[in-house]
Amino acid sequence: MSSTLRTILDKIASTSQRHGTNGAVRLVAVSKTKPPELIRAAYDAGQQHFGENYVQELVEKANHPLLCDLDIRWHFVGHLQRNKAKLLASVPHLWMVETIDTPKLATSLNSSWSNLALPQKLKVMVQVNTSGEESKHGCPPEGTVELTNHILQSCPQLDFTGLMTIGRLSHDYSQGPNPDFELMHQLKLKIVDQLGLLEEKVELSMGMSADFEEAIAAGSTNVRVGSTIFGTRTYN
Ligand SMILES: *Cc1c(COP(=O)(O)O)cnc(C)c1O
């Protein structure tokens, strides 16, 4: 576990140095379907950020005796239904929700978070369906400015942090740069310009096991790596 993590962190560091992001790239270890024991081993090896896709699974893990007292920073990276916003907000050590894709969902999460009366805002990202595939969630690229603006203007308990995409799962890099990553860069420039944001304050969450180095080269500051850390997943 610790040598796998070390290898990935080394690759992240060298890629981010080469591309000017300079160490400011966060590794989120995506632990969906993996048991608390493996998450604990990664935490003990120094990993702090973990990502989960299903609300119920995250609730169980965040409250698990092996994990509940640790200083873990949980990222929710799965599709969120509005009727689960309240349950998700109640998760201890929830640090970021990366998958806001409608104004209504943002509003629900804002009010759930506000009911908890915590001192800190909840960090969120806008998920964009950059590939336009029907199987993918996310707001359409042309809705990014409006949804971001809704969060900034109408959701005072949410801290807008950046944009997230899953994108096409297999891009052949010998054919050129990944169009999903390029589109994300354009969308970032667009919201910076149209909403008056600081460019260095807008993060991009993109890149998984297969392509996190290419994603960093394209401007990612938050890579989500699962199977390379924890092994391939089996679903029942
Ligand atoms: C599962 C998942 C990942 C990790 O994928 P790997 O290919 O196993 O690294 C990253 N992001 C999201 C949104 C996921 O659902």
CSV table of C-alpha atoms and ligand atoms in Angstrom, one decimal:
chain,number,residue,atom,x,y,z
A,1,MET,CA,0.0,0.0,0.0
A,2,SER,CA,2.6,2.6,1.1
A,3,SER,CA,4.9,1.9,-1.9
A,4,THR,CA,2.0,2.1,-4.4
A,5,LEU,CA,0.9,5.4,-2.9
A,6,ARG,CA,4.5,6.6,-2.9
A,7,THR,CA,4.8,5.8,-6.6
A,8,ILE,CA,1.6,7.7,-7.5
A,9,LEU,CA,2.6,10.7,-5.3
A,10,ASP,CA,6.0,10.8,-7.0
A,11,LYS,CA,4.4,10.8,-10.5
A,12,ILE,CA,2.0,13.5,-9.4
A,13,ALA,CA,4.9,15.6,-8.1
A,14,SER,CA,7.1,15.2,-11.1
A,15,THR,CA,4.2,15.9,-13.6
A,16,SER,CA,3.0,18.9,-11.7
A,17,GLN,CA,6.5,20.3,-11.5
A,18,ARG,CA,6.9,19.9,-15.2
A,19,HIS,CA,3.6,21.7,-15.9
A,20,GLY,CA,3.7,24.5,-13.4
A,21,THR,CA,1.0,23.3,-11.1
A,22,ASN,CA,3.9,22.9,-8.7
A,23,GLY,CA,2.9,20.4,-6.1
A,24,ALA,CA,-0.6,21.9,-5.7
A,25,VAL,CA,-2.2,18.7,-6.9
A,26,ARG,CA,-4.3,16.7,-4.5
A,27,LEU,CA,-4.6,12.9,-4.7
A,28,VAL,CA,-8.1,11.6,-3.8
A,29,ALA,CA,-8.0,7.9,-3.2
A,30,VAL,CA,-11.3,6.5,-4.5
A,31,SER,CA,-12.2,3.7,-2.2
A,32,LYS,CA,-15.7,2.7,-3.4
A,33,THR,CA,-16.4,-1.0,-2.9
A,34,LYS,CA,-13.2,-1.3,-0.8
A,35,PRO,CA,-13.3,-2.3,2.9
A,36,PRO,CA,-12.5,0.0,5.8
A,37,GLU,CA,-9.3,-2.0,6.6
A,38,LEU,CA,-7.8,-1.0,3.2
A,39,ILE,CA,-8.8,2.7,3.7
A,40,ARG,CA,-7.2,2.5,7.2
A,41,ALA,CA,-3.9,1.1,5.7
A,42,ALA,CA,-3.8,4.0,3.1
A,43,TYR,CA,-4.5,6.5,5.9
A,44,ASP,CA,-1.7,5.1,8.0
A,45,ALA,CA,0.6,5.4,5.0
A,46,GLY,CA,-0.2,9.1,4.9
A,47,GLN,CA,-3.2,9.4,2.6
A,48,GLN,CA,-5.8,11.9,3.9
A,49,HIS,CA,-8.3,12.5,1.0
A,50,PHE,CA,-10.7,9.6,0.1
A,51,GLY,CA,-13.5,9.5,-2.4
A,52,GLU,CA,-16.7,7.6,-2.4
A,53,ASN,CA,-19.6,7.2,-4.9
A,54,TYR,CA,-22.6,6.0,-3.0
A,55,VAL,CA,-24.1,7.9,-0.1
A,56,GLN,CA,-25.0,4.9,2.0
A,57,GLU,CA,-21.6,3.3,1.6
A,58,LEU,CA,-20.0,6.6,2.6
A,59,VAL,CA,-22.2,6.9,5.7
A,60,GLU,CA,-21.2,3.4,6.8
A,61,LYS,CA,-17.5,4.0,6.2
A,62,ALA,CA,-17.3,7.4,7.8
A,63,ASN,CA,-19.0,6.0,10.9
A,64,HIS,CA,-16.9,2.8,11.0
A,65,PRO,CA,-14.9,2.3,14.2
A,66,LEU,CA,-11.7,1.9,12.2
A,67,LEU,CA,-12.2,5.3,10.5
A,68,CYS,CA,-14.5,7.6,12.4
A,69,ASP,CA,-11.9,9.1,14.7
A,70,LEU,CA,-9.3,9.8,11.9
A,71,ASP,CA,-8.7,13.1,10.3
A,72,ILE,CA,-10.0,11.9,6.9
A,73,ARG,CA,-11.2,14.3,4.3
A,74,TRP,CA,-14.1,12.6,2.5
A,75,HIS,CA,-15.0,13.6,-1.1
A,76,PHE,CA,-18.3,12.6,-2.6
A,77,VAL,CA,-17.7,11.8,-6.2
A,78,GLY,CA,-20.9,9.9,-7.2
A,79,HIS,CA,-24.2,10.9,-8.6
A,80,LEU,CA,-26.2,12.7,-5.9
A,81,GLN,CA,-30.0,12.5,-5.8
A,82,ARG,CA,-31.7,15.5,-4.1
A,83,ASN,CA,-33.4,13.3,-1.6
A,84,LYS,CA,-30.0,12.1,-0.3
A,85,ALA,CA,-28.6,15.6,0.2
A,86,LYS,CA,-29.5,15.7,3.9
A,87,LEU,CA,-28.0,12.3,4.6
A,88,LEU,CA,-24.8,13.2,2.8
A,89,ALA,CA,-24.5,16.5,4.7
A,90,SER,CA,-24.6,14.5,7.9
A,91,VAL,CA,-21.5,12.5,7.1
A,92,PRO,CA,-18.7,13.2,9.6
A,93,HIS,CA,-15.6,14.7,8.0
A,94,LEU,CA,-17.3,15.3,4.7
A,95,TRP,CA,-14.9,17.7,3.0
A,96,MET,CA,-16.1,18.2,-0.6
A,97,VAL,CA,-19.0,17.3,-2.8
A,98,GLU,CA,-17.6,17.2,-6.4
A,99,THR,CA,-20.8,16.3,-8.2
A,100,ILE,CA,-23.2,19.3,-8.2
A,101,ASP,CA,-25.0,19.2,-11.5
A,102,THR,CA,-28.3,21.1,-11.1
A,103,PRO,CA,-29.3,24.4,-9.4
A,104,LYS,CA,-31.9,22.5,-7.4
A,105,LEU,CA,-29.4,20.0,-6.0
A,106,ALA,CA,-27.1,22.9,-5.0
A,107,THR,CA,-30.1,24.6,-3.2
A,108,SER,CA,-30.9,21.4,-1.4
A,109,LEU,CA,-27.4,20.8,-0.2
A,110,ASN,CA,-27.1,24.4,0.8
A,111,SER,CA,-30.1,24.2,3.1
A,112,SER,CA,-29.1,20.8,4.5
A,113,TRP,CA,-25.6,22.2,5.3
A,114,SER,CA,-27.1,25.3,6.8
A,115,ASN,CA,-29.3,23.3,9.1
A,116,LEU,CA,-26.2,21.7,10.7
A,117,ALA,CA,-25.0,25.2,11.7
A,118,LEU,CA,-21.4,24.3,11.3
A,119,PRO,CA,-18.7,27.1,11.3
A,120,GLN,CA,-17.3,26.1,7.9
A,121,LYS,CA,-18.9,26.1,4.5
A,122,LEU,CA,-19.1,22.9,2.4
A,123,LYS,CA,-16.7,22.8,-0.6
A,124,VAL,CA,-18.4,21.9,-3.8
A,125,MET,CA,-17.5,21.4,-7.4
A,126,VAL,CA,-19.7,21.6,-10.5
A,127,GLN,CA,-19.7,18.4,-12.4
A,128,VAL,CA,-19.7,18.9,-16.2
A,129,ASN,CA,-20.7,16.3,-18.7
A,130,THR,CA,-17.9,17.1,-21.1
A,131,SER,CA,-18.3,14.1,-23.3
A,132,GLY,CA,-22.0,14.5,-23.7
A,133,GLU,CA,-22.5,10.8,-23.2
A,134,GLU,CA,-26.0,9.9,-21.9
A,135,SER,CA,-24.5,7.5,-19.4
A,136,LYS,CA,-22.7,10.3,-17.7
A,137,HIS,CA,-24.1,12.8,-15.2
A,138,GLY,CA,-23.2,16.4,-15.0
A,139,CYS,CA,-24.5,19.7,-16.3
A,140,PRO,CA,-24.1,20.3,-20.0
A,141,PRO,CA,-21.0,22.5,-20.8
A,142,GLU,CA,-23.2,25.4,-21.8
A,143,GLY,CA,-24.9,25.4,-18.4
A,144,THR,CA,-21.6,25.7,-16.4
A,145,VAL,CA,-21.7,29.5,-16.0
A,146,GLU,CA,-25.3,29.6,-14.9
A,147,LEU,CA,-24.9,26.8,-12.4
A,148,THR,CA,-21.7,28.2,-11.0
A,149,ASN,CA,-23.4,31.6,-10.7
A,150,HIS,CA,-26.3,30.1,-8.8
A,151,ILE,CA,-23.9,28.5,-6.3
A,152,LEU,CA,-22.0,31.8,-5.8
A,153,GLN,CA,-25.2,34.0,-5.6
A,154,SER,CA,-27.8,31.8,-3.9
A,155,CYS,CA,-25.9,29.2,-1.9
A,156,PRO,CA,-24.1,31.0,0.9
A,157,GLN,CA,-23.3,27.8,2.8
A,158,LEU,CA,-21.5,26.3,-0.2
A,159,ASP,CA,-17.9,27.2,-1.1
A,160,PHE,CA,-17.5,26.9,-4.9
A,161,THR,CA,-14.1,25.3,-5.5
A,162,GLY,CA,-14.0,24.3,-9.2
A,163,LEU,CA,-15.2,22.0,-12.0
A,164,MET,CA,-15.1,18.2,-12.2
A,165,THR,CA,-15.5,15.8,-15.1
A,166,ILE,CA,-15.3,12.1,-15.6
A,167,GLY,CA,-15.0,12.3,-19.4
A,168,ARG,CA,-14.5,9.6,-21.9
A,169,LEU,CA,-13.0,6.6,-20.2
A,170,SER,CA,-10.6,5.7,-23.0
A,171,HIS,CA,-8.8,8.4,-24.9
A,172,ASP,CA,-6.0,7.5,-27.2
A,173,TYR,CA,-3.3,10.1,-26.4
A,174,SER,CA,-1.3,9.2,-29.5
A,175,GLN,CA,-4.2,11.0,-31.3
A,176,GLY,CA,-3.6,14.3,-29.5
A,177,PRO,CA,-4.8,15.9,-26.2
A,178,ASN,CA,-7.9,14.7,-24.5
A,179,PRO,CA,-10.8,16.8,-25.7
A,180,ASP,CA,-12.6,16.5,-22.3
A,181,PHE,CA,-9.6,18.0,-20.5
A,182,GLU,CA,-9.3,20.8,-23.1
A,183,LEU,CA,-13.0,21.7,-22.8
A,184,MET,CA,-12.6,21.8,-19.0
A,185,HIS,CA,-9.7,24.3,-19.4
A,186,GLN,CA,-11.9,26.5,-21.7
A,187,LEU,CA,-14.8,26.3,-19.2
A,188,LYS,CA,-12.6,27.4,-16.4
A,189,LEU,CA,-11.4,30.4,-18.4
A,190,LYS,CA,-15.1,31.2,-19.2
A,191,ILE,CA,-16.3,31.2,-15.6
A,192,VAL,CA,-13.2,33.2,-14.5
A,193,ASP,CA,-14.0,35.8,-17.2
A,194,GLN,CA,-17.8,35.9,-16.9
A,195,LEU,CA,-18.1,35.6,-13.2
A,196,GLY,CA,-15.0,37.6,-12.2
A,197,LEU,CA,-13.3,34.8,-10.3
A,198,LEU,CA,-9.6,34.4,-9.7
A,199,GLU,CA,-8.1,31.9,-12.0
A,200,GLU,CA,-5.8,30.4,-9.4
A,201,LYS,CA,-8.9,29.9,-7.1
A,202,VAL,CA,-10.7,27.6,-9.6
A,203,GLU,CA,-9.7,24.0,-9.4
A,204,LEU,CA,-10.2,21.3,-12.0
A,205,SER,CA,-11.0,17.7,-10.8
A,206,MET,CA,-10.1,15.3,-13.7
A,207,GLY,CA,-7.9,12.3,-14.2
A,208,MET,CA,-8.2,8.8,-12.9
A,209,SER,CA,-5.9,5.7,-12.7
A,210,ALA,CA,-5.5,5.5,-16.5
A,211,ASP,CA,-4.8,9.2,-17.2
A,212,PHE,CA,-4.0,11.2,-14.1
A,213,GLU,CA,-0.6,12.3,-15.4
A,214,GLU,CA,-2.2,13.6,-18.7
A,215,ALA,CA,-4.9,15.3,-16.6
A,216,ILE,CA,-2.3,17.2,-14.5
A,217,ALA,CA,-0.5,18.2,-17.7
A,218,ALA,CA,-3.8,19.6,-18.9
A,219,GLY,CA,-4.4,21.6,-15.6
A,220,SER,CA,-5.9,19.2,-13.1
A,221,THR,CA,-5.4,20.1,-9.5
A,222,ASN,CA,-7.5,17.1,-8.1
A,223,VAL,CA,-6.9,13.6,-9.4
A,224,ARG,CA,-9.2,10.8,-8.4
A,225,VAL,CA,-7.4,7.4,-8.4
A,226,GLY,CA,-9.0,4.2,-7.4
A,227,SER,CA,-7.9,0.9,-8.8
A,228,THR,CA,-4.2,1.7,-9.0
A,229,ILE,CA,-4.2,2.2,-5.3
A,230,PHE,CA,-6.7,-0.4,-4.1
A,231,GLY,CA,-6.7,-3.0,-6.9
A,232,THR,CA,-9.5,-3.7,-9.4
A,233,ARG,CA,-13.0,-3.5,-8.1
A,234,THR,CA,-15.5,-6.4,-8.1
A,235,TYR,CA,-19.2,-5.6,-7.9
A,236,ASN,CA,-21.8,-8.0,-6.8
B,1,LIG,C1,-14.4,5.1,-9.6
B,1,LIG,C2,-14.1,6.5,-9.9
B,1,LIG,C3,-12.8,6.9,-10.0
B,1,LIG,C4,-11.6,6.0,-9.9
B,1,LIG,O1,-11.4,5.3,-11.0
B,1,LIG,P1,-10.1,4.3,-11.3
B,1,LIG,O2,-10.1,4.1,-12.7
B,1,LIG,O3,-10.3,3.1,-10.5
B,1,LIG,O4,-8.9,5.1,-10.8
B,1,LIG,C5,-12.6,8.3,-10.2
B,1,LIG,N1,-13.6,9.1,-10.3
B,1,LIG,C6,-14.9,8.7,-10.2
B,1,LIG,C7,-16.0,9.7,-10.3
B,1,LIG,C8,-15.2,7.4,-10.0
B,1,LIG,O5,-16.4,7.0,-9.9
